Amino acid sequence: MDYKAKEKVYEKILLISAFISVITVVLIGGFIFTEGLPIIKKVGLIDFLLGKEWYPTKDVFGILPMIVGTFAVTFGALILGVPLGVATAIFLAEFAPPRVSKFVRPAVELLAGIPSVVYGLFGMVIVNELLMHIERTYLANILRPEYQRGYSVLSASIILAIMILPTVINISEDAIRSVPHEYKEASLALGATDWQTIYKVIIPAASSGIIAAVVLGMGRALGETMAVIMVAGNTVAIPDSIFAPVRTLTGNIAIEMGYAAGDHVKALFATGIVLFVIIMVLNTVASFLGKRGAGQS
Amino acid sequence: MISVKTSQKIAKTALWIAGFSTVAILILVIGYVLFEGLHVLSWDFLTENPRKMGSKGGIFPTIVATIYFTALTLLIATPIGVGAAIFLTEYTRDGKVTRLIRFGTEALAGIPSIVFGLFGFAFFVILLEPVTHGWSLISGALTGATMILPTLVRTSEEALKTVPVSYREGSLALGATKWQTIQKVVLPSALPGIITGVILSIGRVIGETAALMLTLGGSLRLPESVFDPARTMSMHLYLVAMEVGTKEATEKAFGTATVLIITIFIINSVANQILKRFIAKSS
């Protein structure tokens, strides 16, 4: 084979490797939709999405409790994690002396590297025990007995908040750092203090990047499975309190896939479709925000 | 109304507290796990078979399975990831094709691991059962490979972009073909960066659990071939803590968690060392 033909072959091989990601996304979509759509048709989209009952053995498939559960723990995680994450990002980008950031940055990196099951174990043993103690000591008269076991929306939110910290910190920090120096210098030259500069100039300029960080953190929280199963209690019921045990969409799949059969398996794939669609919408929003942020600076 | 000076002080203090809280959380999580887990570690714990579903004995087969699974996953994913990165940096200008590939890679990065699990179950475990023998190391590794692909593509791309254009021009000017230039000039210069990316994705592979619950099988027997089912350390931790759940089992789970954390710590340090040298050399 002459070298020109060889070059062509290499280029083709590389092109195929590059397309594997695209092919995989299509395959993932294809498989979960073919496996899951029939049951959605059978149950009816509205009944599937808004049904409050989930009795797989009686062919009753409604996933509203899991949808509400997923969003409850996700928003809980954002409420707890975003302020801390963004503040840490501002600290790292604007205030931290090199000696300190040399310490904080590897910590954030390590936080990102800890496997989710380890967070789950920590949550089970520390967060849940602590919550249970608080619930039984101070809230025993107010809460139902099922709500006094620690396994709850709150504990899942706490663990997820820790898990999304690295995403929120890293992307917000990048956004803050990409604000042109002139903005900051001009503001300081006008006599503004560091803090005035940060919240009147830098944060507004970095806002689309920070929002993208929050959206990506949200994606991470929505998709997390193992840690949530280990701390949330997994009861199928719409949570009516932050102390209520809760089951998420991801948890629903992971817990029941092991023993499901027939239509039950299809219903779990259908749960996957809902998750897939939510994540795709979220990613589109994030990449749109990312592009807008990049266009501004 | 608080004065400008006071608000500056308050804000600065709050931001310092935030920075330290982040570190404190890390120390709390790692510290607690090590505190509960270090005393479980022993030579026997690492080299013995688990007994009574993991509440007694060691974790030997899960360590072996983790190594096999990680190696197999990287073996499948690395060539594809690096190939994709070469294509994106060396062969295309921004255009429709690149945009489509980037969209695919980004979308893949955002998909939750349990959805990968469903896909791996339907495709590798059920449809390709005659080839993969159902729940097996190879089914798990194929699923895992698709999961780390985006990270590999991105890190390799960044490494390739740090290679100066002048290197390529020099090589091409000497009459080398494009592929020769890539193979002999570009790849060797980008290698440390690519290796760092590969090492960092080891961390992700080791920690993965949800997708493996649906594809790897979870058997505690020592896998003898890639077609055998297996159980990694992360899966073992979950199954022991959740499905056995006794006090003894929780202790063993902390032991497993400690092994995982130490492994991740070593991986991060090695990757950082390589990256540091790489940056020092290339600047």
Coordinates of C-alpha atoms in Angstrom, one line a residue:
Chain A
M1 CA 0.0 0.0 0.0
D2 CA 1.5 3.4 -0.9
Y3 CA 1.7 6.0 1.7
K4 CA -1.1 8.1 0.3
A5 CA -3.6 5.3 0.7
K6 CA -2.2 4.6 4.1
E7 CA -2.8 8.2 5.1
K8 CA -6.4 7.9 4.0
V9 CA -6.9 4.8 6.0
Y10 CA -5.5 6.4 9.2
E11 CA -7.7 9.5 8.7
K12 CA -10.8 7.2 8.3
I13 CA -9.9 5.3 11.5
L14 CA -9.6 8.6 13.4
L15 CA -12.8 9.9 12.0
I16 CA -14.6 6.8 13.2
S17 CA -13.1 7.1 16.7
A18 CA -14.3 10.7 16.7
F19 CA -17.8 9.6 15.8
I20 CA -18.1 6.9 18.5
S21 CA -19.4 9.5 21.0
V22 CA -22.1 10.6 18.7
I23 CA -23.0 7.0 17.8
T24 CA -23.1 6.1 21.5
V25 CA -25.4 9.0 22.3
V26 CA -27.7 7.9 19.5
L27 CA -27.6 4.3 20.7
I28 CA -28.3 5.2 24.3
G29 CA -31.3 7.3 23.2
G30 CA -32.4 4.5 20.9
F31 CA -32.2 1.7 23.4
I32 CA -33.9 3.4 26.3
F33 CA -36.6 4.7 24.0
T34 CA -37.3 1.4 22.3
E35 CA -37.4 -0.4 25.7
G36 CA -39.3 2.2 27.6
L37 CA -41.8 3.8 25.1
P38 CA -44.2 0.8 24.8
I39 CA -45.0 0.9 28.5
I40 CA -45.5 4.7 28.4
K41 CA -48.0 4.2 25.5
K42 CA -49.7 1.4 27.5
V43 CA -50.1 3.4 30.7
G44 CA -50.5 6.7 29.0
L45 CA -48.0 9.6 29.2
I46 CA -50.1 11.7 31.6
D47 CA -50.8 8.7 33.9
F48 CA -47.2 7.7 33.8
L49 CA -45.8 11.1 34.6
L50 CA -48.5 12.3 37.0
G51 CA -49.5 9.0 38.6
K52 CA -48.9 8.9 42.3
E53 CA -49.0 5.2 42.7
W54 CA -46.1 2.8 41.9
Y55 CA -47.0 -0.8 42.3
P56 CA -44.9 -2.7 39.8
T57 CA -46.4 -6.1 40.8
K58 CA -49.9 -4.9 40.0
D59 CA -48.8 -3.1 36.8
V60 CA -49.4 0.3 38.3
F61 CA -46.7 2.7 37.1
G62 CA -46.9 6.3 38.1
I63 CA -43.6 8.2 38.7
L64 CA -44.7 11.5 40.0
P65 CA -43.3 10.8 43.5
M66 CA -39.9 10.1 42.0
I67 CA -40.0 13.2 39.8
V68 CA -40.9 15.4 42.8
G69 CA -38.3 13.6 44.9
T70 CA -35.6 14.2 42.3
F71 CA -36.3 17.9 42.1
A72 CA -36.7 18.2 45.9
V73 CA -33.2 16.8 46.6
T74 CA -31.7 18.6 43.7
F75 CA -33.1 22.0 44.8
G76 CA -32.1 21.2 48.3
A77 CA -28.5 20.6 47.1
L78 CA -28.5 23.8 45.1
I79 CA -29.7 25.9 48.1
L80 CA -27.0 24.4 50.3
G81 CA -24.2 24.0 47.8
V82 CA -24.4 27.0 45.4
P83 CA -23.7 29.8 47.9
L84 CA -20.8 27.9 49.4
G85 CA -19.5 26.9 46.0
V86 CA -19.7 30.4 44.5
A87 CA -18.2 32.0 47.6
T88 CA -15.3 29.6 47.5
A89 CA -14.8 30.4 43.8
I90 CA -14.7 34.1 44.5
F91 CA -12.4 33.5 47.4
L92 CA -10.0 31.5 45.2
A93 CA -10.2 33.9 42.3
E94 CA -10.0 37.1 44.2
F95 CA -8.7 36.9 47.7
A96 CA -6.8 33.7 48.4
P97 CA -3.1 34.2 48.7
P98 CA -1.2 31.6 46.6
R99 CA -0.1 29.8 49.8
V100 CA -3.8 29.2 50.7
S101 CA -5.1 28.4 47.2
K102 CA -2.3 25.9 46.9
F103 CA -4.1 24.1 49.7
V104 CA -7.7 24.7 48.7
R105 CA -7.4 23.7 45.1
P106 CA -6.1 20.1 45.6
A107 CA -8.8 19.8 48.3
V108 CA -11.5 20.6 45.7
E109 CA -9.9 18.2 43.2
L110 CA -9.9 15.4 45.8
L111 CA -13.5 16.2 46.7
A112 CA -14.4 15.6 43.0
G113 CA -12.5 12.3 43.0
I114 CA -14.1 10.6 46.0
P115 CA -16.4 7.9 44.7
S116 CA -20.1 8.5 45.3
V117 CA -20.5 5.3 47.4
V118 CA -18.0 6.8 49.9
Y119 CA -20.1 9.9 50.2
G120 CA -23.1 7.6 50.6
L121 CA -21.5 5.7 53.4
F122 CA -20.4 8.9 55.1
G123 CA -24.0 10.2 54.8
M124 CA -25.5 7.0 56.1
V125 CA -23.4 6.9 59.2
I126 CA -22.7 10.5 60.0
V127 CA -25.3 12.8 58.5
N128 CA -28.3 10.4 59.0
E129 CA -27.3 9.5 62.5
L130 CA -26.9 13.2 63.4
L131 CA -30.3 14.1 61.8
M132 CA -31.9 11.2 63.5
H133 CA -30.6 12.5 66.8
I134 CA -31.9 16.0 66.1
E135 CA -35.3 14.7 65.0
R136 CA -35.7 12.4 68.0
T137 CA -34.5 15.0 70.6
Y138 CA -35.9 18.2 69.4
L139 CA -38.6 17.4 66.8
A140 CA -40.1 14.2 68.3
N141 CA -43.5 15.8 69.0
I142 CA -43.8 17.4 65.6
L143 CA -42.7 14.7 63.2
R144 CA -44.3 11.4 62.3
P145 CA -42.2 8.4 63.5
E146 CA -41.3 7.5 59.9
Y147 CA -39.7 11.0 59.6
Q148 CA -37.4 10.4 62.6
R149 CA -34.9 8.0 61.1
G150 CA -32.5 10.4 59.4
Y151 CA -33.2 9.1 55.9
S152 CA -34.7 12.1 54.3
V153 CA -34.8 14.8 51.6
L154 CA -32.5 16.9 53.9
S155 CA -29.8 14.3 54.2
A156 CA -29.8 13.6 50.5
S157 CA -29.6 17.4 49.9
I158 CA -26.6 17.7 52.2
I159 CA -24.7 14.9 50.6
L160 CA -25.5 16.1 47.1
A161 CA -24.5 19.7 48.0
I162 CA -21.1 18.4 49.0
M163 CA -20.9 16.4 45.7
I164 CA -21.7 19.3 43.4
L165 CA -19.2 21.7 45.2
P166 CA -16.3 20.9 42.9
T167 CA -18.4 21.4 39.7
V168 CA -19.8 24.7 41.0
I169 CA -16.4 25.9 42.3
N170 CA -14.3 25.1 39.2
I171 CA -16.7 26.5 36.6
S172 CA -17.5 29.6 38.6
E173 CA -13.9 30.3 39.2
D174 CA -13.1 30.0 35.5
A175 CA -16.0 32.4 34.8
I176 CA -14.7 34.9 37.4
R177 CA -11.1 34.6 36.1
S178 CA -12.2 35.2 32.5
V179 CA -13.6 38.7 33.4
P180 CA -11.2 41.1 31.7
H181 CA -8.7 42.8 34.0
E182 CA -9.6 46.3 32.8
Y183 CA -13.1 46.0 34.3
K184 CA -11.6 45.4 37.7
E185 CA -8.9 48.0 37.3
A186 CA -11.3 50.7 36.1
S187 CA -13.6 50.0 39.1
L188 CA -10.8 50.1 41.6
A189 CA -9.5 53.3 40.0
L190 CA -12.8 54.9 40.5
G191 CA -12.4 54.4 44.2
A192 CA -14.5 51.3 44.7
T193 CA -13.4 48.8 47.3
D194 CA -12.5 45.2 46.5
W195 CA -15.9 44.0 47.6
Q196 CA -17.8 46.7 45.7
T197 CA -15.8 45.7 42.6
I198 CA -16.6 42.1 43.1
Y199 CA -20.4 42.4 43.5
K200 CA -21.0 45.3 41.2
V201 CA -18.6 44.5 38.4
I202 CA -17.1 41.1 38.5
I203 CA -20.1 38.9 39.4
P204 CA -22.4 40.6 36.9
A205 CA -19.8 40.2 34.2
A206 CA -19.3 36.5 35.2
S207 CA -23.0 35.8 35.8
S208 CA -23.7 33.7 32.7
G209 CA -20.7 31.5 33.6
I210 CA -21.8 31.2 37.2
I211 CA -25.3 30.3 36.1
A212 CA -23.8 27.6 33.7
A213 CA -21.9 26.3 36.8
V214 CA -25.2 26.0 38.7
V215 CA -26.9 24.3 35.8
L216 CA -24.1 21.8 35.5
G217 CA -24.1 21.2 39.3
M218 CA -27.9 20.6 39.0
G219 CA -27.2 18.0 36.3
R220 CA -24.8 16.3 38.5
A221 CA -27.3 16.2 41.4
L222 CA -30.2 15.0 39.2
G223 CA -28.1 12.2 37.9
E224 CA -26.4 11.0 41.1
T225 CA -27.6 7.6 42.1
M226 CA -25.6 5.6 44.6
A227 CA -25.1 8.3 47.3
V228 CA -28.7 9.2 47.2
I229 CA -30.0 5.7 47.5
M230 CA -27.8 5.2 50.6
V231 CA -29.2 8.2 52.4
A232 CA -32.6 9.1 51.1
G233 CA -34.7 6.2 52.5
N234 CA -36.3 5.4 49.1
T235 CA -39.9 5.5 50.1
V236 CA -42.3 6.0 47.1
A237 CA -44.3 9.0 48.3
I238 CA -44.4 12.6 47.4
P239 CA -42.3 14.2 50.2
D240 CA -44.2 16.7 52.3
S241 CA -41.4 17.8 54.5
I242 CA -37.6 18.0 54.3
F243 CA -37.6 15.2 56.9
A244 CA -39.6 12.9 54.7
P245 CA -37.8 9.9 53.2
V246 CA -37.8 10.1 49.4
R247 CA -37.0 8.2 46.2
T248 CA -35.5 9.7 43.1
L249 CA -35.7 8.7 39.5
T250 CA -32.2 7.4 39.5
G251 CA -32.8 5.5 42.7
N252 CA -36.0 3.9 41.3
I253 CA -34.0 2.4 38.5
A254 CA -31.0 1.2 40.5
I255 CA -33.0 -0.3 43.3
E256 CA -35.5 -2.2 41.3
M257 CA -33.5 -3.2 38.2
G258 CA -32.0 -6.1 40.1
Y259 CA -35.2 -8.1 40.4
A260 CA -37.6 -6.6 37.9
A261 CA -39.1 -8.6 35.1
G262 CA -41.5 -8.0 32.1
D263 CA -43.4 -4.7 32.1
H264 CA -41.6 -3.7 35.3
V265 CA -38.2 -3.6 33.4
K266 CA -39.9 -1.6 30.7
A267 CA -41.2 0.9 33.2
L268 CA -37.7 1.3 34.6
F269 CA -36.4 2.1 31.1
A270 CA -39.3 4.6 30.8
T271 CA -38.1 6.1 34.1
G272 CA -34.7 6.4 32.3
I273 CA -36.4 8.2 29.4
V274 CA -37.7 10.8 31.7
L275 CA -34.3 11.3 33.3
F276 CA -32.6 11.3 29.8
V277 CA -35.0 14.1 28.6
I278 CA -34.5 16.2 31.7
I279 CA -30.7 16.0 31.5
M280 CA -30.7 16.7 27.7
V281 CA -32.8 19.9 28.2
L282 CA -30.6 20.9 31.1
N283 CA -27.4 20.4 29.0
T284 CA -28.8 22.4 26.1
V285 CA -29.5 25.3 28.6
A286 CA -26.0 25.0 30.0
S287 CA -24.2 24.9 26.7
F288 CA -26.3 27.9 25.5
L289 CA -25.3 29.8 28.6
G290 CA -21.7 28.8 28.2
K291 CA -21.7 30.1 24.6
R292 CA -23.3 33.4 25.6
G293 CA -20.7 33.7 28.4
A294 CA -17.9 33.1 26.0
G295 CA -19.4 35.5 23.5
Q296 CA -19.4 38.3 26.1
S297 CA -15.8 38.2 27.2
Chain B
M1 CA -26.6 51.5 57.0
I2 CA -23.2 49.9 57.4
S3 CA -20.2 51.7 56.1
V4 CA -18.4 50.7 53.0
K5 CA -15.4 49.7 55.0
T6 CA -17.4 47.4 57.3
S7 CA -19.2 45.7 54.5
Q8 CA -15.9 45.1 52.8
K9 CA -14.7 43.5 56.0
I10 CA -17.8 41.4 56.5
A11 CA -17.7 40.2 52.9
K12 CA -14.0 39.3 53.0
T13 CA -14.4 37.4 56.2
A14 CA -17.4 35.5 54.8
L15 CA -15.4 34.5 51.7
W16 CA -12.5 33.3 53.8
I17 CA -14.9 31.2 55.8
A18 CA -16.4 29.8 52.7
G19 CA -13.0 28.8 51.4
F20 CA -12.1 27.1 54.7
S21 CA -15.5 25.4 55.0
T22 CA -14.9 23.7 51.7
V23 CA -11.6 22.3 53.0
A24 CA -13.2 21.5 56.3
I25 CA -15.9 19.4 54.6
L26 CA -13.2 17.5 52.7
I27 CA -11.2 16.9 55.9
L28 CA -14.4 15.8 57.7
V29 CA -15.4 13.3 55.0
I30 CA -12.0 11.8 54.5
G31 CA -11.0 12.1 58.1
Y32 CA -14.1 10.3 59.3
V33 CA -13.8 7.5 56.7
L34 CA -10.1 6.9 57.5
F35 CA -10.9 7.1 61.3
E36 CA -13.4 4.3 60.9
G37 CA -11.6 2.4 58.2
L38 CA -7.9 2.5 58.9
H39 CA -8.0 0.0 61.8
V40 CA -9.9 -2.5 59.6
L41 CA -7.0 -2.5 57.1
S42 CA -4.6 -5.3 57.4
W43 CA -2.8 -7.7 55.2
D44 CA -5.5 -10.3 55.7
F45 CA -8.2 -7.8 54.8
L46 CA -6.5 -7.2 51.4
T47 CA -5.7 -10.8 50.6
E48 CA -8.5 -12.9 52.0
N49 CA -11.8 -13.8 50.4
P50 CA -15.0 -12.2 51.8
R51 CA -17.2 -14.5 54.0
K52 CA -20.8 -14.1 55.0
M53 CA -21.6 -11.8 52.0
G54 CA -18.7 -9.5 53.0
S55 CA -19.4 -9.0 56.7
K56 CA -16.4 -11.2 57.5
G57 CA -13.1 -11.8 55.8
G58 CA -11.4 -9.6 53.3
I59 CA -11.9 -8.0 49.9
F60 CA -9.3 -9.8 47.7
P61 CA -11.5 -10.7 44.7
T62 CA -13.0 -7.2 44.6
I63 CA -9.5 -5.7 44.4
V64 CA -8.6 -8.0 41.5
A65 CA -11.9 -7.3 39.8
T66 CA -11.3 -3.6 40.1
I67 CA -7.9 -3.9 38.5
Y68 CA -9.2 -6.0 35.7
F69 CA -12.2 -3.8 35.1
T70 CA -10.1 -0.6 35.1
A71 CA -7.5 -2.0 32.8
L72 CA -10.0 -3.4 30.4
T73 CA -12.0 -0.2 30.4
L74 CA -9.0 2.0 29.6
L75 CA -7.8 -0.5 27.0
I76 CA -11.0 0.0 25.1
A77 CA -11.5 3.7 25.7
T78 CA -8.0 5.2 25.4
P79 CA -7.4 4.4 21.7
I80 CA -10.8 5.7 20.8
G81 CA -10.5 8.8 23.0
V82 CA -7.0 9.7 21.8
G83 CA -8.0 9.0 18.2
A84 CA -11.0 11.3 18.4
A85 CA -8.8 14.0 19.9
I86 CA -6.3 13.7 17.1
F87 CA -9.0 13.9 14.6
L88 CA -10.5 17.0 16.2
T89 CA -7.2 18.9 16.6
E90 CA -5.3 17.8 13.5
Y91 CA -7.8 17.0 10.8
T92 CA -10.7 19.4 11.0
R93 CA -11.4 23.0 11.0
D94 CA -14.5 24.2 12.8
G95 CA -17.4 23.1 10.8
K96 CA -20.5 21.0 10.8
V97 CA -18.6 17.7 11.5
T98 CA -16.7 19.1 14.4
R99 CA -19.8 20.7 15.9
L100 CA -21.7 17.4 15.7
I101 CA -18.8 15.5 17.3
R102 CA -18.5 18.1 20.1
F103 CA -22.2 18.0 20.6
G104 CA -22.0 14.2 21.0
T105 CA -19.1 14.3 23.4
E106 CA -20.7 17.0 25.5
A107 CA -24.1 15.2 25.6
L108 CA -22.3 12.0 26.6
A109 CA -20.6 13.7 29.4
G110 CA -23.9 14.8 30.9
I111 CA -25.7 11.5 30.8
P112 CA -26.2 10.1 34.3
S113 CA -24.4 6.8 35.0
I114 CA -27.6 4.9 35.7
V115 CA -28.8 5.7 32.2
F116 CA -25.5 4.3 30.9
G117 CA -26.3 1.3 33.0
L118 CA -29.7 0.8 31.3
F119 CA -28.0 1.2 27.9
G120 CA -25.2 -1.3 28.8
F121 CA -27.8 -3.7 30.1
A122 CA -30.0 -3.6 27.0
F123 CA -27.1 -3.6 24.5
F124 CA -24.1 -5.4 26.0
V125 CA -25.8 -7.7 28.5
I126 CA -29.0 -8.7 26.7
L127 CA -28.5 -8.1 22.9
L128 CA -24.9 -9.1 22.7
E129 CA -25.2 -11.9 25.2
P130 CA -23.7 -14.5 22.9
V131 CA -20.5 -12.5 22.7
T132 CA -20.3 -10.9 26.1
H133 CA -21.8 -13.8 28.1
G134 CA -24.4 -11.4 29.7
W135 CA -23.3 -9.8 33.0
S136 CA -19.5 -9.9 32.7
L137 CA -16.3 -7.9 33.0
I138 CA -16.4 -7.1 29.2
S139 CA -20.1 -5.9 29.4
G140 CA -19.1 -3.6 32.3
A141 CA -15.9 -2.4 30.7
L142 CA -17.7 -1.6 27.4
T143 CA -20.2 0.4 29.3
G144 CA -17.5 2.1 31.4
A145 CA -15.5 2.9 28.3
T146 CA -18.4 4.9 26.8
M147 CA -18.6 6.8 30.1
I148 CA -15.0 8.0 30.3
L149 CA -14.8 8.8 26.6
P150 CA -15.7 12.5 26.9
T151 CA -13.0 13.1 29.6
L152 CA -10.4 11.3 27.6
V153 CA -11.2 13.2 24.4
R154 CA -11.1 16.6 26.3
T155 CA -7.9 16.0 28.1
S156 CA -6.1 14.5 25.1
E157 CA -7.3 17.4 23.0
E158 CA -5.9 19.9 25.5
A159 CA -2.6 18.0 25.5
L160 CA -2.4 18.0 21.7
K161 CA -3.2 21.7 21.5
T162 CA -0.1 22.5 23.7
V163 CA 2.2 21.1 21.0
P164 CA 3.5 24.2 19.1
V165 CA 2.5 24.5 15.5
S166 CA 6.2 25.0 14.6
Y167 CA 6.9 21.4 15.5
R168 CA 4.3 20.2 12.9
E169 CA 5.5 22.7 10.3
G170 CA 9.1 21.6 10.8
S171 CA 8.2 18.0 10.4
L172 CA 6.0 18.6 7.3
A173 CA 8.8 20.8 5.8
L174 CA 11.2 17.9 6.1
G175 CA 8.9 15.9 3.9
A176 CA 7.1 13.8 6.5
T177 CA 3.5 12.9 5.8
K178 CA 0.7 14.1 8.0
W179 CA 0.4 10.8 9.8
Q180 CA 4.2 10.5 10.2
T181 CA 4.2 14.0 11.8
I182 CA 1.4 13.0 14.2
Q183 CA 3.0 9.7 15.1
K184 CA 6.6 10.8 15.4
V185 CA 6.3 14.4 16.5
V186 CA 2.9 15.5 17.8
L187 CA 2.0 12.4 19.9
P188 CA 5.4 12.1 21.7
S189 CA 5.3 15.7 22.7
A190 CA 1.7 15.5 23.9
L191 CA 2.2 12.1 25.7
P192 CA 2.6 13.3 29.3
G193 CA -0.6 15.3 29.0
I194 CA -2.5 12.4 27.5
I195 CA -1.2 10.1 30.2
T196 CA -2.4 12.5 32.9
G197 CA -5.8 12.4 31.3
V198 CA -5.8 8.6 31.3
I199 CA -4.7 8.4 34.9
L200 CA -7.4 10.9 36.0
S201 CA -10.0 8.8 34.3
I202 CA -8.9 5.8 36.3
G203 CA -10.3 7.6 39.3
R204 CA -13.7 7.9 37.6
V205 CA -13.6 4.2 36.6
I206 CA -12.8 3.0 40.1
G207 CA -15.5 5.1 41.7
E208 CA -18.2 4.1 39.2
T209 CA -21.0 2.0 40.7
A210 CA -24.5 2.7 39.4
A211 CA -23.8 1.6 35.8
L212 CA -21.9 -1.5 37.0
M213 CA -24.9 -2.7 39.1
L214 CA -26.7 -3.4 35.9
T215 CA -23.8 -4.7 33.8
L216 CA -21.0 -6.3 35.8
G217 CA -23.0 -9.0 37.6
G218 CA -21.7 -8.5 41.2
S219 CA -20.3 -12.0 41.7
L220 CA -17.8 -12.4 44.5
R221 CA -15.8 -15.2 42.8
L222 CA -12.4 -14.4 41.4
P223 CA -13.0 -13.6 37.7
E224 CA -11.1 -16.0 35.4
S225 CA -11.8 -14.4 32.1
V226 CA -13.3 -11.2 30.8
F227 CA -16.5 -13.1 30.2
D228 CA -17.0 -13.8 34.0
P229 CA -19.2 -11.6 36.2
A230 CA -17.3 -9.6 38.8
R231 CA -17.7 -7.1 41.7
T232 CA -15.5 -4.0 42.0
M233 CA -14.6 -2.4 45.4
S234 CA -17.2 0.4 45.0
M235 CA -20.0 -2.1 44.3
H236 CA -18.8 -4.2 47.2
L237 CA -18.9 -1.2 49.5
Y238 CA -22.5 -0.4 48.5
L239 CA -23.7 -4.0 48.7
V240 CA -22.1 -4.7 52.0
A241 CA -23.3 -1.4 53.6
M242 CA -26.8 -1.4 52.2
E243 CA -27.8 -5.0 51.7
V244 CA -26.0 -6.6 54.6
G245 CA -26.1 -3.6 56.8
T246 CA -25.0 -5.1 60.1
K247 CA -22.5 -3.4 62.4
E248 CA -19.7 -5.7 61.3
A249 CA -20.6 -5.1 57.6
T250 CA -20.5 -1.4 58.0
E251 CA -17.0 -1.7 59.5
K252 CA -15.9 -3.7 56.5
A253 CA -17.5 -1.1 54.2
F254 CA -15.4 1.6 55.9
G255 CA -12.3 -0.6 55.3
T256 CA -13.2 -0.8 51.6
A257 CA -13.9 3.0 51.5
T258 CA -10.4 3.6 53.0
V259 CA -8.8 1.5 50.3
L260 CA -10.7 3.4 47.7
I261 CA -9.7 6.8 49.1
I262 CA -6.1 5.9 49.4
T263 CA -6.1 4.6 45.8
I264 CA -7.8 7.8 44.5
F265 CA -5.3 9.9 46.5
I266 CA -2.3 8.1 44.9
I267 CA -3.8 8.4 41.5
N268 CA -4.4 12.2 41.9
S269 CA -0.8 12.7 43.2
V270 CA 0.8 10.7 40.3
A271 CA -1.3 12.6 37.8
N272 CA -0.3 16.0 39.3
Q273 CA 3.4 15.1 39.3
I274 CA 3.3 14.2 35.6
L275 CA 1.3 17.3 34.8
K276 CA 3.8 19.5 36.7
R277 CA 6.8 18.1 34.9
F278 CA 4.9 18.4 31.6
I279 CA 4.1 22.1 32.2
A280 CA 7.6 22.8 33.4
K281 CA 9.0 21.2 30.2
S282 CA 6.6 22.8 27.8
S283 CA 6.9 26.4 29.1

